[in-house]
mmCIF file of C-alpha atoms in Angstrom:
data_model
loop_
_atom_site.group_PDB
_atom_site.id
_atom_site.type_symbol
_atom_site.label_atom_id
_atom_site.label_comp_id
_atom_site.label_asym_id
_atom_site.label_seq_id
_atom_site.Cartn_x
_atom_site.Cartn_y
_atom_site.Cartn_z
ATOM 1 C CA UNK A 1 -0.332 -0.353 0.107
ATOM 2 C CA UNK A 2 1.737 3.871 -0.772
ATOM 3 C CA UNK A 3 0.063 6.362 1.556
ATOM 4 C CA UNK A 4 -0.042 9.852 0.393
ATOM 5 C CA UNK A 5 0.450 12.808 3.462
ATOM 6 C CA UNK A 6 0.206 16.777 1.346
ATOM 7 C CA UNK A 7 3.819 17.919 2.407
ATOM 8 C CA UNK A 8 5.319 21.465 3.376
ATOM 9 C CA UNK A 9 8.058 20.901 6.396
ATOM 10 C CA UNK A 10 7.350 17.626 8.329
ATOM 11 C CA UNK A 11 3.483 18.770 8.539
ATOM 12 C CA UNK A 12 0.728 17.923 6.107
ATOM 13 C CA UNK A 13 -0.305 20.244 4.106
ATOM 14 C CA UNK A 14 -2.963 22.906 5.211
ATOM 15 C CA UNK A 15 -4.926 23.147 0.964
ATOM 16 C CA UNK A 16 -4.341 20.086 -0.992
ATOM 17 C CA UNK A 17 -5.331 21.439 -4.501
ATOM 18 C CA UNK A 18 -2.474 24.073 -3.737
ATOM 19 C CA UNK A 19 0.158 21.395 -2.140
ATOM 20 C CA UNK A 20 3.688 21.746 -3.936
ATOM 21 C CA UNK A 21 5.697 17.983 -2.895
ATOM 22 C CA UNK A 22 3.936 15.210 -1.337
ATOM 23 C CA UNK A 23 5.374 12.255 1.322
ATOM 24 C CA UNK A 24 4.780 8.485 -0.092
ATOM 25 C CA UNK A 25 4.998 6.005 2.752
ATOM 26 C CA UNK A 26 5.811 2.330 1.128
ATOM 27 C CA UNK A 27 3.581 0.802 3.945
ATOM 28 C CA UNK A 28 3.219 -2.919 4.451
ATOM 29 C CA UNK A 29 0.918 -5.434 7.088
ATOM 30 C CA UNK A 30 4.757 -4.927 8.793
ATOM 31 C CA UNK A 31 4.323 -1.091 9.042
ATOM 32 C CA UNK A 32 6.137 1.874 7.286
ATOM 33 C CA UNK A 33 9.293 0.574 4.308
ATOM 34 C CA UNK A 34 10.255 3.360 2.843
ATOM 35 C CA UNK A 35 9.201 7.471 2.444
ATOM 36 C CA UNK A 36 11.105 10.146 -0.183
ATOM 37 C CA UNK A 37 9.143 13.176 -1.011
ATOM 38 C CA UNK A 38 8.041 14.121 -4.560
ATOM 39 C CA UNK A 39 7.175 17.756 -5.938
ATOM 40 C CA UNK A 40 3.671 18.008 -7.879
ATOM 41 C CA UNK A 41 5.601 19.740 -10.815
ATOM 42 C CA UNK A 42 2.591 22.915 -10.975
ATOM 43 C CA UNK A 43 0.025 20.171 -10.230
ATOM 44 C CA UNK A 44 -3.368 22.264 -9.495
ATOM 45 C CA UNK A 45 -6.476 20.748 -7.949
ATOM 46 C CA UNK A 46 -7.374 18.793 -11.202
ATOM 47 C CA UNK A 47 -4.662 17.058 -11.720
ATOM 48 C CA UNK A 48 -3.191 15.760 -8.310
ATOM 49 C CA UNK A 49 -5.653 12.657 -8.290
ATOM 50 C CA UNK A 50 -4.093 11.961 -11.381
ATOM 51 C CA UNK A 51 -0.666 12.369 -9.897
ATOM 52 C CA UNK A 52 -1.920 9.809 -7.276
ATOM 53 C CA UNK A 53 -2.661 7.774 -9.083
ATOM 54 C CA UNK A 54 -0.250 7.059 -10.965
ATOM 55 C CA UNK A 55 2.090 7.355 -8.678
ATOM 56 C CA UNK A 56 0.299 4.331 -7.575
ATOM 57 C CA UNK A 57 -1.348 5.485 -4.367
ATOM 58 C CA UNK A 58 -4.079 3.538 -1.901
ATOM 59 C CA UNK A 59 -4.589 6.089 0.767
ATOM 60 C CA UNK A 60 -4.117 10.080 1.139
ATOM 61 C CA UNK A 61 -4.231 11.876 4.510
ATOM 62 C CA UNK A 62 -4.979 15.750 4.146
ATOM 63 C CA UNK A 63 -6.006 19.095 5.980
ATOM 64 C CA UNK A 64 -8.372 20.831 4.012
ATOM 65 C CA UNK A 65 -9.870 19.959 0.707
ATOM 66 C CA UNK A 66 -13.133 21.068 -1.436
ATOM 67 C CA UNK A 67 -15.848 18.702 -3.694
ATOM 68 C CA UNK A 68 -14.302 18.039 -6.249
ATOM 69 C CA UNK A 69 -10.593 16.735 -5.061
ATOM 70 C CA UNK A 70 -12.886 14.830 -3.176
ATOM 71 C CA UNK A 71 -14.852 13.363 -6.654
ATOM 72 C CA UNK A 72 -11.503 13.520 -9.230
ATOM 73 C CA UNK A 73 -10.017 10.979 -5.389
ATOM 74 C CA UNK A 74 -13.311 8.277 -5.341
ATOM 75 C CA UNK A 75 -13.088 8.540 -9.246
ATOM 76 C CA UNK A 76 -9.293 7.014 -8.919
ATOM 77 C CA UNK A 77 -10.247 4.823 -6.070
ATOM 78 C CA UNK A 78 -8.139 6.974 -3.514
ATOM 79 C CA UNK A 79 -9.374 6.620 0.488
ATOM 80 C CA UNK A 80 -9.378 10.421 1.453
ATOM 81 C CA UNK A 81 -8.539 11.235 5.482
ATOM 82 C CA UNK A 82 -9.195 15.288 5.681
ATOM 83 C CA UNK A 83 -9.383 16.833 8.628
ATOM 84 C CA UNK A 84 -6.060 15.674 9.485
ATOM 85 C CA UNK A 85 -2.667 18.955 11.359
ATOM 86 C CA UNK A 86 0.326 17.914 12.605
ATOM 87 C CA UNK A 87 3.499 15.846 11.356
ATOM 88 C CA UNK A 88 2.717 13.790 8.110
ATOM 89 C CA UNK A 89 4.927 11.030 9.852
ATOM 90 C CA UNK A 90 2.929 10.847 13.565
ATOM 91 C CA UNK A 91 -0.471 10.614 10.934
ATOM 92 C CA UNK A 92 1.192 8.465 9.409
ATOM 93 C CA UNK A 93 1.746 5.973 12.258
ATOM 94 C CA UNK A 94 -1.098 7.103 13.529
ATOM 95 C CA UNK A 95 -3.935 4.759 10.656
ATOM 96 C CA UNK A 96 -1.552 2.319 9.803
ATOM 97 C CA UNK A 97 -2.401 1.706 13.976
ATOM 98 C CA UNK A 98 -6.207 2.800 13.095
ATOM 99 C CA UNK A 99 -5.776 5.376 15.720
ATOM 100 C CA UNK A 100 -5.979 8.263 13.387
ATOM 101 C CA UNK A 101 -7.855 11.776 13.264
ATOM 102 C CA UNK A 102 -9.790 12.777 11.336
ATOM 103 C CA UNK A 103 -13.269 14.540 9.824
ATOM 104 C CA UNK A 104 -14.858 12.286 7.178
ATOM 105 C CA UNK A 105 -16.877 15.410 6.248
ATOM 106 C CA UNK A 106 -13.932 17.266 5.632
ATOM 107 C CA UNK A 107 -13.815 20.479 2.521
ATOM 108 C CA UNK A 108 -12.220 23.705 2.134
ATOM 109 C CA UNK A 109 -14.626 26.544 2.155
ATOM 110 C CA UNK A 110 -11.851 29.236 1.472
ATOM 111 C CA UNK A 111 -13.448 30.228 -1.356
ATOM 112 C CA UNK A 112 -16.428 31.628 -0.315
ATOM 113 C CA UNK A 113 -16.007 33.873 2.277
ATOM 114 C CA UNK A 114 -17.037 36.937 3.326
ATOM 115 C CA UNK A 115 -14.417 38.992 4.030
ATOM 116 C CA UNK A 116 -10.821 39.728 2.250
ATOM 117 C CA UNK A 117 -9.469 37.199 0.050
ATOM 118 C CA UNK A 118 -6.256 38.848 0.604
ATOM 119 C CA UNK A 119 -5.616 38.266 3.778
ATOM 120 C CA UNK A 120 -6.765 34.809 3.514
ATOM 121 C CA UNK A 121 -5.765 31.589 2.945
ATOM 122 C CA UNK A 122 -6.396 28.089 3.697
ATOM 123 C CA UNK A 123 -3.807 26.980 6.714
ATOM 124 C CA UNK A 124 -2.584 29.786 7.749
ATOM 125 C CA UNK A 125 -5.457 31.416 10.582
ATOM 126 C CA UNK A 126 -3.363 30.912 14.032
ATOM 127 C CA UNK A 127 -4.025 27.684 14.624
ATOM 128 C CA UNK A 128 -4.524 26.241 11.541
ATOM 129 C CA UNK A 129 -7.261 25.306 10.771
ATOM 130 C CA UNK A 130 -9.343 28.204 10.283
ATOM 131 C CA UNK A 131 -12.319 27.444 8.291
ATOM 132 C CA UNK A 132 -11.719 24.592 6.698
ATOM 133 C CA UNK A 133 -13.736 21.575 8.070
ATOM 134 C CA UNK A 134 -11.194 21.109 10.352
ATOM 135 C CA UNK A 135 -12.924 21.424 14.073
#
């Protein structure tokens, strides 16, 4: 099994569609056997599901993610664990142990705010949760 995590500086990047890197974990029944970081090469929202599929990913851990991206992942058979924050390695360890705290109803509604859009980027609002459905 291959697990991808939206990745930035050891942490789970909080906006799936803007992630520049994924950390990929190869996992078997004994645990994590290998991990490495890959660059998305500028792939945006629509192309990321295909990028993950091409890299053999079966599971994704991320922070906020919109409905369209969720549908694209489902269409290529990638299991989603969204609404997760913190250390990427710790999240994968928790998933492998069946203890990952995630939000099955995760969303990222940063496009629908009534405040100044220029002052807001998904994941950069103090606690790391904001309005990305990670509560």
